[in-house]
């Protein structure tokens, strides 16, 4: 592929150029990122060390927390550092790497959420065959397929990015590198590329979201045959997952399923789903899940006893 690239770096204008406001953003972003790392790494350590959390749901939650941590790390550290700089810039190669990793772990999150919904469906609608269908080997294969699908999706994004000629403007009104803002910097007609972007990222987000919503309608409908206690426990689990699905999917659908136009709220939405959502996800899963909280409590008590 012949590249027509005269621009060697891009400049991120971010949310503001005011130094005092940038200092406030630095503190806010740092708080959210530390909280994201602490919450997700605690979930990862708890699931890895607790024998009580050996079910497929927690196997998938382990990979969701891992992808959440990596997804936030592709954006947050650089965004935090850029908040301290007068002019935030990124080289072309670094931007391409950021686009790849951002979409790799972002799409992995989406695929893992689909797998969690599959696990919920089998557990509630096919309980007698649950251990056969959702065996450890099957779960491992499903996660491997999710990784492959994420790599394919990210490579498509890179192919689209490298097919764009950059020979003029290099300032983008964003906090991080993504294909959508890069379209505005290309010095050629991006209509076809934008259609391919929508068909790749937009279709992935929309179809996955619709599949998840349909699956949960079926799951909730099937709960009418369960006991009152069974319905309550299933609803708590499903509600937590549905909240996370909404937090992850709605911003992505808004960003990736429309033409390459800019709205004033785009920057805030991008910051929300890259920095705020990974912070909220572990809170939602742990605060509404008694098993995870009990396992964390045992892990903490064991750590205290070992230190004595």
PDB file of C-alpha atoms in Angstrom:
ATOM      1  CA  UNK A   1       0.000   0.000   0.000  1.00  0.00           C
ATOM      2  CA  UNK A   2       1.454   3.355  -1.006  1.00  0.00           C
ATOM      3  CA  UNK A   3       1.178   5.907   1.767  1.00  0.00           C
ATOM      4  CA  UNK A   4       0.796   9.629   1.129  1.00  0.00           C
ATOM      5  CA  UNK A   5       1.771  11.044   4.495  1.00  0.00           C
ATOM      6  CA  UNK A   6       3.454  14.413   4.908  1.00  0.00           C
ATOM      7  CA  UNK A   7       2.159  14.967   8.439  1.00  0.00           C
ATOM      8  CA  UNK A   8       4.444  13.394  11.045  1.00  0.00           C
ATOM      9  CA  UNK A   9       2.437  14.329  14.125  1.00  0.00           C
ATOM     10  CA  UNK A  10      -1.020  15.355  15.259  1.00  0.00           C
ATOM     11  CA  UNK A  11      -1.929  17.968  17.878  1.00  0.00           C
ATOM     12  CA  UNK A  12      -4.796  17.293  20.293  1.00  0.00           C
ATOM     13  CA  UNK A  13      -6.652  20.445  21.333  1.00  0.00           C
ATOM     14  CA  UNK A  14      -8.616  18.509  23.957  1.00  0.00           C
ATOM     15  CA  UNK A  15     -11.434  19.788  26.133  1.00  0.00           C
ATOM     16  CA  UNK A  16      -9.775  23.114  26.913  1.00  0.00           C
ATOM     17  CA  UNK A  17      -6.607  25.129  26.390  1.00  0.00           C
ATOM     18  CA  UNK A  18      -6.972  27.101  29.608  1.00  0.00           C
ATOM     19  CA  UNK A  19      -4.074  26.146  31.969  1.00  0.00           C
ATOM     20  CA  UNK A  20      -6.125  26.307  35.179  1.00  0.00           C
ATOM     21  CA  UNK A  21      -8.886  24.141  33.703  1.00  0.00           C
ATOM     22  CA  UNK A  22      -6.302  21.707  32.374  1.00  0.00           C
ATOM     23  CA  UNK A  23      -4.974  21.295  35.921  1.00  0.00           C
ATOM     24  CA  UNK A  24      -8.479  20.463  37.116  1.00  0.00           C
ATOM     25  CA  UNK A  25      -8.865  17.932  34.289  1.00  0.00           C
ATOM     26  CA  UNK A  26      -5.511  16.420  35.248  1.00  0.00           C
ATOM     27  CA  UNK A  27      -6.755  15.783  38.804  1.00  0.00           C
ATOM     28  CA  UNK A  28     -10.112  14.399  37.612  1.00  0.00           C
ATOM     29  CA  UNK A  29      -8.578  12.090  34.974  1.00  0.00           C
ATOM     30  CA  UNK A  30      -5.926  10.857  37.415  1.00  0.00           C
ATOM     31  CA  UNK A  31      -8.581  10.060  40.042  1.00  0.00           C
ATOM     32  CA  UNK A  32     -10.704   8.101  37.567  1.00  0.00           C
ATOM     33  CA  UNK A  33      -7.721   6.188  36.159  1.00  0.00           C
ATOM     34  CA  UNK A  34      -6.393   5.188  39.582  1.00  0.00           C
ATOM     35  CA  UNK A  35      -9.905   4.099  40.537  1.00  0.00           C
ATOM     36  CA  UNK A  36     -10.186   2.106  37.314  1.00  0.00           C
ATOM     37  CA  UNK A  37      -6.897   0.309  37.938  1.00  0.00           C
ATOM     38  CA  UNK A  38      -7.687  -0.372  41.604  1.00  0.00           C
ATOM     39  CA  UNK A  39     -11.210  -1.652  40.936  1.00  0.00           C
ATOM     40  CA  UNK A  40     -10.442  -3.848  37.961  1.00  0.00           C
ATOM     41  CA  UNK A  41      -7.172  -5.243  39.310  1.00  0.00           C
ATOM     42  CA  UNK A  42      -8.934  -6.096  42.567  1.00  0.00           C
ATOM     43  CA  UNK A  43     -11.607  -7.999  40.619  1.00  0.00           C
ATOM     44  CA  UNK A  44      -8.919  -9.792  38.591  1.00  0.00           C
ATOM     45  CA  UNK A  45      -6.978 -10.783  41.736  1.00  0.00           C
ATOM     46  CA  UNK A  46     -10.159 -11.872  43.531  1.00  0.00           C
ATOM     47  CA  UNK A  47     -11.389 -14.089  40.698  1.00  0.00           C
ATOM     48  CA  UNK A  48      -7.923 -15.568  40.174  1.00  0.00           C
ATOM     49  CA  UNK A  49      -7.460 -16.512  43.843  1.00  0.00           C
ATOM     50  CA  UNK A  50     -11.013 -17.408  44.922  1.00  0.00           C
ATOM     51  CA  UNK A  51     -12.231 -20.980  44.435  1.00  0.00           C
ATOM     52  CA  UNK A  52     -15.822 -19.788  44.985  1.00  0.00           C
ATOM     53  CA  UNK A  53     -15.674 -17.726  41.777  1.00  0.00           C
ATOM     54  CA  UNK A  54     -14.942 -20.567  39.368  1.00  0.00           C
ATOM     55  CA  UNK A  55     -18.142 -20.393  37.312  1.00  0.00           C
ATOM     56  CA  UNK A  56     -18.119 -19.316  33.622  1.00  0.00           C
ATOM     57  CA  UNK A  57     -19.664 -15.948  34.524  1.00  0.00           C
ATOM     58  CA  UNK A  58     -16.613 -15.023  36.599  1.00  0.00           C
ATOM     59  CA  UNK A  59     -14.296 -16.473  33.968  1.00  0.00           C
ATOM     60  CA  UNK A  60     -15.777 -13.962  31.519  1.00  0.00           C
ATOM     61  CA  UNK A  61     -15.794 -11.196  34.160  1.00  0.00           C
ATOM     62  CA  UNK A  62     -12.050 -11.780  34.614  1.00  0.00           C
ATOM     63  CA  UNK A  63     -11.440 -11.060  30.922  1.00  0.00           C
ATOM     64  CA  UNK A  64     -13.870  -8.154  30.939  1.00  0.00           C
ATOM     65  CA  UNK A  65     -11.974  -6.508  33.799  1.00  0.00           C
ATOM     66  CA  UNK A  66      -8.698  -7.214  32.002  1.00  0.00           C
ATOM     67  CA  UNK A  67      -9.937  -5.648  28.761  1.00  0.00           C
ATOM     68  CA  UNK A  68     -11.414  -2.723  30.741  1.00  0.00           C
ATOM     69  CA  UNK A  69      -8.028  -2.074  32.341  1.00  0.00           C
ATOM     70  CA  UNK A  70      -6.171  -2.273  29.037  1.00  0.00           C
ATOM     71  CA  UNK A  71      -8.811  -0.182  27.241  1.00  0.00           C
ATOM     72  CA  UNK A  72      -8.486   2.633  29.766  1.00  0.00           C
ATOM     73  CA  UNK A  73      -4.684   2.369  29.708  1.00  0.00           C
ATOM     74  CA  UNK A  74      -4.564   2.952  25.936  1.00  0.00           C
ATOM     75  CA  UNK A  75      -6.021   6.442  26.476  1.00  0.00           C
ATOM     76  CA  UNK A  76      -5.937   7.633  30.096  1.00  0.00           C
ATOM     77  CA  UNK A  77      -2.154   7.854  30.858  1.00  0.00           C
ATOM     78  CA  UNK A  78      -1.435   9.932  27.772  1.00  0.00           C
ATOM     79  CA  UNK A  79      -4.525  12.093  28.336  1.00  0.00           C
ATOM     80  CA  UNK A  80      -3.400  12.702  31.932  1.00  0.00           C
ATOM     81  CA  UNK A  81       0.122  13.636  30.814  1.00  0.00           C
ATOM     82  CA  UNK A  82      -1.206  15.862  28.011  1.00  0.00           C
ATOM     83  CA  UNK A  83      -3.243  17.816  30.589  1.00  0.00           C
ATOM     84  CA  UNK A  84       0.053  19.155  31.948  1.00  0.00           C
ATOM     85  CA  UNK A  85       1.382  20.225  28.547  1.00  0.00           C
ATOM     86  CA  UNK A  86       0.782  23.503  26.775  1.00  0.00           C
ATOM     87  CA  UNK A  87       0.542  21.669  23.448  1.00  0.00           C
ATOM     88  CA  UNK A  88      -0.347  17.967  23.359  1.00  0.00           C
ATOM     89  CA  UNK A  89       1.045  16.197  20.304  1.00  0.00           C
ATOM     90  CA  UNK A  90       1.407  12.600  19.138  1.00  0.00           C
ATOM     91  CA  UNK A  91       3.489  11.182  16.305  1.00  0.00           C
ATOM     92  CA  UNK A  92       1.744   9.510  13.382  1.00  0.00           C
ATOM     93  CA  UNK A  93       3.074   6.057  14.321  1.00  0.00           C
ATOM     94  CA  UNK A  94       2.037   6.487  17.970  1.00  0.00           C
ATOM     95  CA  UNK A  95      -1.412   7.570  16.826  1.00  0.00           C
ATOM     96  CA  UNK A  96      -1.778   4.455  14.663  1.00  0.00           C
ATOM     97  CA  UNK A  97      -0.742   2.260  17.615  1.00  0.00           C
ATOM     98  CA  UNK A  98      -3.265   4.025  19.828  1.00  0.00           C
ATOM     99  CA  UNK A  99      -6.031   3.490  17.240  1.00  0.00           C
ATOM    100  CA  UNK A 100      -5.160  -0.226  17.062  1.00  0.00           C
ATOM    101  CA  UNK A 101      -5.014  -0.868  20.821  1.00  0.00           C
ATOM    102  CA  UNK A 102      -8.040   1.327  21.510  1.00  0.00           C
ATOM    103  CA  UNK A 103     -10.206  -0.678  19.110  1.00  0.00           C
ATOM    104  CA  UNK A 104      -8.607  -3.999  20.084  1.00  0.00           C
ATOM    105  CA  UNK A 105      -9.600  -3.763  23.744  1.00  0.00           C
ATOM    106  CA  UNK A 106     -12.784  -1.803  23.064  1.00  0.00           C
ATOM    107  CA  UNK A 107     -14.125  -4.488  20.719  1.00  0.00           C
ATOM    108  CA  UNK A 108     -12.898  -7.213  23.106  1.00  0.00           C
ATOM    109  CA  UNK A 109     -15.097  -5.644  25.802  1.00  0.00           C
ATOM    110  CA  UNK A 110     -18.060  -5.835  23.430  1.00  0.00           C
ATOM    111  CA  UNK A 111     -17.451  -9.497  22.581  1.00  0.00           C
ATOM    112  CA  UNK A 112     -16.998 -10.404  26.269  1.00  0.00           C
ATOM    113  CA  UNK A 113     -20.297  -8.701  27.135  1.00  0.00           C
ATOM    114  CA  UNK A 114     -21.970 -10.827  24.460  1.00  0.00           C
ATOM    115  CA  UNK A 115     -20.409 -13.958  26.002  1.00  0.00           C
ATOM    116  CA  UNK A 116     -21.680 -12.929  29.462  1.00  0.00           C
ATOM    117  CA  UNK A 117     -25.188 -12.628  27.994  1.00  0.00           C
ATOM    118  CA  UNK A 118     -24.826 -16.108  26.453  1.00  0.00           C
ATOM    119  CA  UNK A 119     -23.769 -17.452  29.854  1.00  0.00           C
ATOM    120  CA  UNK A 120     -26.804 -15.834  31.522  1.00  0.00           C
ATOM    121  CA  UNK A 121     -29.128 -17.223  28.869  1.00  0.00           C
ATOM    122  CA  UNK A 122     -27.833 -20.791  29.217  1.00  0.00           C
ATOM    123  CA  UNK A 123     -27.838 -20.602  33.031  1.00  0.00           C
ATOM    124  CA  UNK A 124     -31.449 -19.413  33.227  1.00  0.00           C
ATOM    125  CA  UNK A 125     -33.055 -21.033  30.184  1.00  0.00           C
ATOM    126  CA  UNK A 126     -31.059 -24.308  29.969  1.00  0.00           C
ATOM    127  CA  UNK A 127     -30.081 -24.967  33.609  1.00  0.00           C
ATOM    128  CA  UNK A 128     -29.934 -28.775  33.281  1.00  0.00           C
ATOM    129  CA  UNK A 129     -27.426 -28.571  30.430  1.00  0.00           C
ATOM    130  CA  UNK A 130     -25.486 -25.581  31.761  1.00  0.00           C
ATOM    131  CA  UNK A 131     -22.280 -27.351  32.826  1.00  0.00           C
ATOM    132  CA  UNK A 132     -22.169 -29.324  29.579  1.00  0.00           C
ATOM    133  CA  UNK A 133     -22.733 -26.331  27.298  1.00  0.00           C
ATOM    134  CA  UNK A 134     -20.589 -23.858  29.257  1.00  0.00           C
ATOM    135  CA  UNK A 135     -17.681 -26.150  30.047  1.00  0.00           C
ATOM    136  CA  UNK A 136     -14.258 -24.660  30.772  1.00  0.00           C
ATOM    137  CA  UNK A 137     -13.019 -25.759  27.349  1.00  0.00           C
ATOM    138  CA  UNK A 138     -15.976 -24.126  25.564  1.00  0.00           C
ATOM    139  CA  UNK A 139     -15.494 -20.892  27.525  1.00  0.00           C
ATOM    140  CA  UNK A 140     -11.804 -20.849  26.623  1.00  0.00           C
ATOM    141  CA  UNK A 141     -12.605 -21.319  22.934  1.00  0.00           C
ATOM    142  CA  UNK A 142     -15.216 -18.521  23.078  1.00  0.00           C
ATOM    143  CA  UNK A 143     -12.720 -16.096  24.640  1.00  0.00           C
ATOM    144  CA  UNK A 144     -10.110 -17.057  22.013  1.00  0.00           C
ATOM    145  CA  UNK A 145     -12.662 -16.326  19.268  1.00  0.00           C
ATOM    146  CA  UNK A 146     -13.346 -12.951  20.933  1.00  0.00           C
ATOM    147  CA  UNK A 147      -9.609 -12.130  20.808  1.00  0.00           C
ATOM    148  CA  UNK A 148      -9.413 -13.100  17.120  1.00  0.00           C
ATOM    149  CA  UNK A 149     -12.498 -11.035  16.299  1.00  0.00           C
ATOM    150  CA  UNK A 150     -11.033  -8.037  18.128  1.00  0.00           C
ATOM    151  CA  UNK A 151      -7.748  -8.332  16.224  1.00  0.00           C
ATOM    152  CA  UNK A 152      -9.579  -8.496  12.890  1.00  0.00           C
ATOM    153  CA  UNK A 153     -11.682  -5.449  13.779  1.00  0.00           C
ATOM    154  CA  UNK A 154      -8.592  -3.453  14.850  1.00  0.00           C
ATOM    155  CA  UNK A 155      -6.623  -4.409  11.735  1.00  0.00           C
ATOM    156  CA  UNK A 156      -9.485  -3.127   9.591  1.00  0.00           C
ATOM    157  CA  UNK A 157      -9.283   0.184  11.464  1.00  0.00           C
ATOM    158  CA  UNK A 158      -5.539   0.371  10.796  1.00  0.00           C
ATOM    159  CA  UNK A 159      -6.051  -0.439   7.115  1.00  0.00           C
ATOM    160  CA  UNK A 160      -8.598   2.390   6.855  1.00  0.00           C
ATOM    161  CA  UNK A 161      -6.299   4.820   8.699  1.00  0.00           C
ATOM    162  CA  UNK A 162      -3.282   4.008   6.519  1.00  0.00           C
ATOM    163  CA  UNK A 163      -5.338   4.461   3.358  1.00  0.00           C
ATOM    164  CA  UNK A 164      -5.922   8.126   4.244  1.00  0.00           C
ATOM    165  CA  UNK A 165      -3.532  10.774   2.853  1.00  0.00           C
ATOM    166  CA  UNK A 166      -2.445  13.345   5.448  1.00  0.00           C
ATOM    167  CA  UNK A 167      -0.762  16.343   3.891  1.00  0.00           C
ATOM    168  CA  UNK A 168      -2.182  19.454   5.525  1.00  0.00           C
ATOM    169  CA  UNK A 169      -3.854  20.247   8.847  1.00  0.00           C
ATOM    170  CA  UNK A 170      -2.713  18.351  11.912  1.00  0.00           C
ATOM    171  CA  UNK A 171      -4.823  19.793  14.755  1.00  0.00           C
ATOM    172  CA  UNK A 172      -7.723  17.662  15.965  1.00  0.00           C
ATOM    173  CA  UNK A 173     -10.309  18.767  18.505  1.00  0.00           C
ATOM    174  CA  UNK A 174     -10.049  15.530  20.527  1.00  0.00           C
ATOM    175  CA  UNK A 175      -8.369  14.084  23.613  1.00  0.00           C
ATOM    176  CA  UNK A 176      -6.905  10.995  21.890  1.00  0.00           C
ATOM    177  CA  UNK A 177      -6.312   9.407  18.503  1.00  0.00           C
ATOM    178  CA  UNK A 178      -9.199   7.660  16.767  1.00  0.00           C
ATOM    179  CA  UNK A 179     -10.184   7.120  13.157  1.00  0.00           C
ATOM    180  CA  UNK A 180     -13.248   9.361  13.307  1.00  0.00           C
ATOM    181  CA  UNK A 181     -11.364  12.633  14.015  1.00  0.00           C
ATOM    182  CA  UNK A 182      -8.590  11.611  11.613  1.00  0.00           C
ATOM    183  CA  UNK A 183     -11.104  11.643   8.754  1.00  0.00           C
ATOM    184  CA  UNK A 184     -11.360  15.420   9.093  1.00  0.00           C
ATOM    185  CA  UNK A 185      -7.589  15.833   8.735  1.00  0.00           C
ATOM    186  CA  UNK A 186      -7.260  13.782   5.547  1.00  0.00           C
ATOM    187  CA  UNK A 187      -6.679  15.761   2.367  1.00  0.00           C
ATOM    188  CA  UNK A 188      -8.999  13.658   0.193  1.00  0.00           C
ATOM    189  CA  UNK A 189     -12.638  12.653  -0.075  1.00  0.00           C
ATOM    190  CA  UNK A 190     -13.396  10.439   2.927  1.00  0.00           C
ATOM    191  CA  UNK A 191     -16.954   9.462   2.002  1.00  0.00           C
ATOM    192  CA  UNK A 192     -16.089   5.833   1.182  1.00  0.00           C
ATOM    193  CA  UNK A 193     -13.784   5.485   4.199  1.00  0.00           C
ATOM    194  CA  UNK A 194     -16.537   6.822   6.444  1.00  0.00           C
ATOM    195  CA  UNK A 195     -18.984   4.265   5.028  1.00  0.00           C
ATOM    196  CA  UNK A 196     -16.465   1.516   5.738  1.00  0.00           C
ATOM    197  CA  UNK A 197     -15.970   2.885   9.264  1.00  0.00           C
ATOM    198  CA  UNK A 198     -19.715   2.818   9.899  1.00  0.00           C
ATOM    199  CA  UNK A 199     -19.995  -0.682   8.434  1.00  0.00           C
ATOM    200  CA  UNK A 200     -17.136  -1.879  10.663  1.00  0.00           C
ATOM    201  CA  UNK A 201     -17.390  -0.149  14.043  1.00  0.00           C
ATOM    202  CA  UNK A 202     -20.986   1.040  13.717  1.00  0.00           C
ATOM    203  CA  UNK A 203     -22.337  -2.343  12.697  1.00  0.00           C
ATOM    204  CA  UNK A 204     -20.348  -4.121  15.410  1.00  0.00           C
ATOM    205  CA  UNK A 205     -21.760  -1.835  18.115  1.00  0.00           C
ATOM    206  CA  UNK A 206     -25.348  -1.749  16.861  1.00  0.00           C
ATOM    207  CA  UNK A 207     -25.782  -5.443  16.088  1.00  0.00           C
ATOM    208  CA  UNK A 208     -24.133  -6.500  19.353  1.00  0.00           C
ATOM    209  CA  UNK A 209     -26.342  -4.110  21.320  1.00  0.00           C
ATOM    210  CA  UNK A 210     -29.516  -5.353  19.613  1.00  0.00           C
ATOM    211  CA  UNK A 211     -28.484  -8.978  20.196  1.00  0.00           C
ATOM    212  CA  UNK A 212     -27.893  -8.260  23.867  1.00  0.00           C
ATOM    213  CA  UNK A 213     -31.210  -6.481  24.313  1.00  0.00           C
ATOM    214  CA  UNK A 214     -33.117  -9.305  22.587  1.00  0.00           C
ATOM    215  CA  UNK A 215     -31.316 -11.915  24.690  1.00  0.00           C
ATOM    216  CA  UNK A 216     -32.237 -10.136  27.906  1.00  0.00           C
ATOM    217  CA  UNK A 217     -35.851  -9.786  26.855  1.00  0.00           C
ATOM    218  CA  UNK A 218     -35.886 -13.573  26.392  1.00  0.00           C
ATOM    219  CA  UNK A 219     -34.094 -14.101  29.713  1.00  0.00           C
ATOM    220  CA  UNK A 220     -36.445 -11.826  31.650  1.00  0.00           C
ATOM    221  CA  UNK A 221     -39.462 -13.482  30.016  1.00  0.00           C
ATOM    222  CA  UNK A 222     -38.186 -16.914  31.052  1.00  0.00           C
ATOM    223  CA  UNK A 223     -37.944 -15.816  34.711  1.00  0.00           C
ATOM    224  CA  UNK A 224     -41.729 -16.150  35.090  1.00  0.00           C
ATOM    225  CA  UNK A 225     -41.156 -19.900  35.634  1.00  0.00           C
ATOM    226  CA  UNK A 226     -38.662 -19.383  38.471  1.00  0.00           C
ATOM    227  CA  UNK A 227     -39.282 -19.006  42.185  1.00  0.00           C
ATOM    228  CA  UNK A 228     -39.485 -15.550  43.759  1.00  0.00           C
ATOM    229  CA  UNK A 229     -35.975 -15.905  45.239  1.00  0.00           C
ATOM    230  CA  UNK A 230     -34.623 -17.222  41.943  1.00  0.00           C
ATOM    231  CA  UNK A 231     -36.170 -14.293  40.067  1.00  0.00           C
ATOM    232  CA  UNK A 232     -34.675 -11.809  42.523  1.00  0.00           C
ATOM    233  CA  UNK A 233     -31.122 -13.190  42.218  1.00  0.00           C
ATOM    234  CA  UNK A 234     -31.373 -13.444  38.426  1.00  0.00           C
ATOM    235  CA  UNK A 235     -32.722  -9.901  38.154  1.00  0.00           C
ATOM    236  CA  UNK A 236     -29.862  -8.511  40.262  1.00  0.00           C
ATOM    237  CA  UNK A 237     -27.321 -10.207  38.000  1.00  0.00           C
ATOM    238  CA  UNK A 238     -29.058  -9.185  34.766  1.00  0.00           C
ATOM    239  CA  UNK A 239     -29.666  -5.583  35.858  1.00  0.00           C
ATOM    240  CA  UNK A 240     -25.955  -5.090  36.613  1.00  0.00           C
ATOM    241  CA  UNK A 241     -25.039  -6.430  33.197  1.00  0.00           C
ATOM    242  CA  UNK A 242     -27.680  -4.353  31.400  1.00  0.00           C
ATOM    243  CA  UNK A 243     -26.398  -1.163  33.088  1.00  0.00           C
ATOM    244  CA  UNK A 244     -22.848  -1.932  31.938  1.00  0.00           C
ATOM    245  CA  UNK A 245     -24.115  -2.720  28.417  1.00  0.00           C
ATOM    246  CA  UNK A 246     -25.875   0.650  28.240  1.00  0.00           C
ATOM    247  CA  UNK A 247     -22.800   2.515  29.523  1.00  0.00           C
ATOM    248  CA  UNK A 248     -20.543   0.802  26.976  1.00  0.00           C
ATOM    249  CA  UNK A 249     -22.770   0.692  23.905  1.00  0.00           C
ATOM    250  CA  UNK A 250     -24.794   3.901  23.769  1.00  0.00           C
ATOM    251  CA  UNK A 251     -21.748   6.248  23.507  1.00  0.00           C
ATOM    252  CA  UNK A 252     -20.156   3.949  20.901  1.00  0.00           C
ATOM    253  CA  UNK A 253     -23.337   3.815  18.835  1.00  0.00           C
ATOM    254  CA  UNK A 254     -23.594   7.614  18.986  1.00  0.00           C
ATOM    255  CA  UNK A 255     -19.992   8.080  17.812  1.00  0.00           C
ATOM    256  CA  UNK A 256     -19.605   5.320  15.215  1.00  0.00           C
ATOM    257  CA  UNK A 257     -22.988   4.983  13.494  1.00  0.00           C
ATOM    258  CA  UNK A 258     -23.303   8.437  11.954  1.00  0.00           C
ATOM    259  CA  UNK A 259     -21.590  10.398   9.177  1.00  0.00           C
ATOM    260  CA  UNK A 260     -18.310  12.173   9.876  1.00  0.00           C
ATOM    261  CA  UNK A 261     -19.938  15.232  11.404  1.00  0.00           C
ATOM    262  CA  UNK A 262     -19.013  16.979  14.639  1.00  0.00           C
ATOM    263  CA  UNK A 263     -21.275  17.781  17.552  1.00  0.00           C
ATOM    264  CA  UNK A 264     -20.287  19.896  20.592  1.00  0.00           C
ATOM    265  CA  UNK A 265     -20.919  16.927  22.903  1.00  0.00           C
ATOM    266  CA  UNK A 266     -18.573  14.550  21.026  1.00  0.00           C
ATOM    267  CA  UNK A 267     -15.536  15.302  23.186  1.00  0.00           C
ATOM    268  CA  UNK A 268     -17.425  14.843  26.450  1.00  0.00           C
ATOM    269  CA  UNK A 269     -18.932  11.554  25.258  1.00  0.00           C
ATOM    270  CA  UNK A 270     -15.498  10.297  24.157  1.00  0.00           C
ATOM    271  CA  UNK A 271     -14.016  11.161  27.552  1.00  0.00           C
ATOM    272  CA  UNK A 272     -16.969   9.505  29.308  1.00  0.00           C
ATOM    273  CA  UNK A 273     -16.686   6.111  27.617  1.00  0.00           C
ATOM    274  CA  UNK A 274     -12.877   5.987  27.672  1.00  0.00           C
ATOM    275  CA  UNK A 275     -12.199   7.259  31.215  1.00  0.00           C
ATOM    276  CA  UNK A 276     -15.440   7.305  33.239  1.00  0.00           C
ATOM    277  CA  UNK A 277     -17.094   4.060  32.072  1.00  0.00           C
ATOM    278  CA  UNK A 278     -14.086   1.803  32.944  1.00  0.00           C
ATOM    279  CA  UNK A 279     -14.178   3.401  36.417  1.00  0.00           C
ATOM    280  CA  UNK A 280     -17.902   2.680  36.876  1.00  0.00           C
ATOM    281  CA  UNK A 281     -17.922  -0.906  35.555  1.00  0.00           C
ATOM    282  CA  UNK A 282     -16.172  -2.572  38.551  1.00  0.00           C
ATOM    283  CA  UNK A 283     -18.340  -0.571  40.976  1.00  0.00           C
ATOM    284  CA  UNK A 284     -21.501  -1.816  39.282  1.00  0.00           C
ATOM    285  CA  UNK A 285     -20.342  -5.439  39.250  1.00  0.00           C
ATOM    286  CA  UNK A 286     -19.026  -5.519  42.819  1.00  0.00           C
ATOM    287  CA  UNK A 287     -21.614  -3.412  44.651  1.00  0.00           C
ATOM    288  CA  UNK A 288     -24.479  -5.517  43.278  1.00  0.00           C
ATOM    289  CA  UNK A 289     -22.771  -8.913  43.535  1.00  0.00           C
ATOM    290  CA  UNK A 290     -22.676 -10.555  46.967  1.00  0.00           C
ATOM    291  CA  UNK A 291     -20.373 -13.389  45.828  1.00  0.00           C
ATOM    292  CA  UNK A 292     -17.707 -10.997  44.574  1.00  0.00           C
ATOM    293  CA  UNK A 293     -17.936  -8.847  47.704  1.00  0.00           C
ATOM    294  CA  UNK A 294     -17.614 -11.913  49.974  1.00  0.00           C
ATOM    295  CA  UNK A 295     -14.631 -13.187  47.983  1.00  0.00           C
ATOM    296  CA  UNK A 296     -12.978  -9.754  48.204  1.00  0.00           C
ATOM    297  CA  UNK A 297     -13.597  -9.685  51.946  1.00  0.00           C
ATOM    298  CA  UNK A 298     -11.962 -13.125  52.350  1.00  0.00           C
ATOM    299  CA  UNK A 299      -9.017 -12.046  50.200  1.00  0.00           C
ATOM    300  CA  UNK A 300      -8.565  -8.923  52.340  1.00  0.00           C
ATOM    301  CA  UNK A 301      -8.833 -10.871  55.627  1.00  0.00           C
ATOM    302  CA  UNK A 302      -6.312 -13.428  54.350  1.00  0.00           C
ATOM    303  CA  UNK A 303      -3.933 -10.628  53.427  1.00  0.00           C
ATOM    304  CA  UNK A 304      -4.239  -9.127  56.922  1.00  0.00           C
ATOM    305  CA  UNK A 305      -3.597 -12.513  58.572  1.00  0.00           C
ATOM    306  CA  UNK A 306      -0.558 -13.129  56.360  1.00  0.00           C
ATOM    307  CA  UNK A 307       0.887  -9.745  57.331  1.00  0.00           C
ATOM    308  CA  UNK A 308       0.616 -10.493  61.061  1.00  0.00           C
TER     309      UNK A 308
END
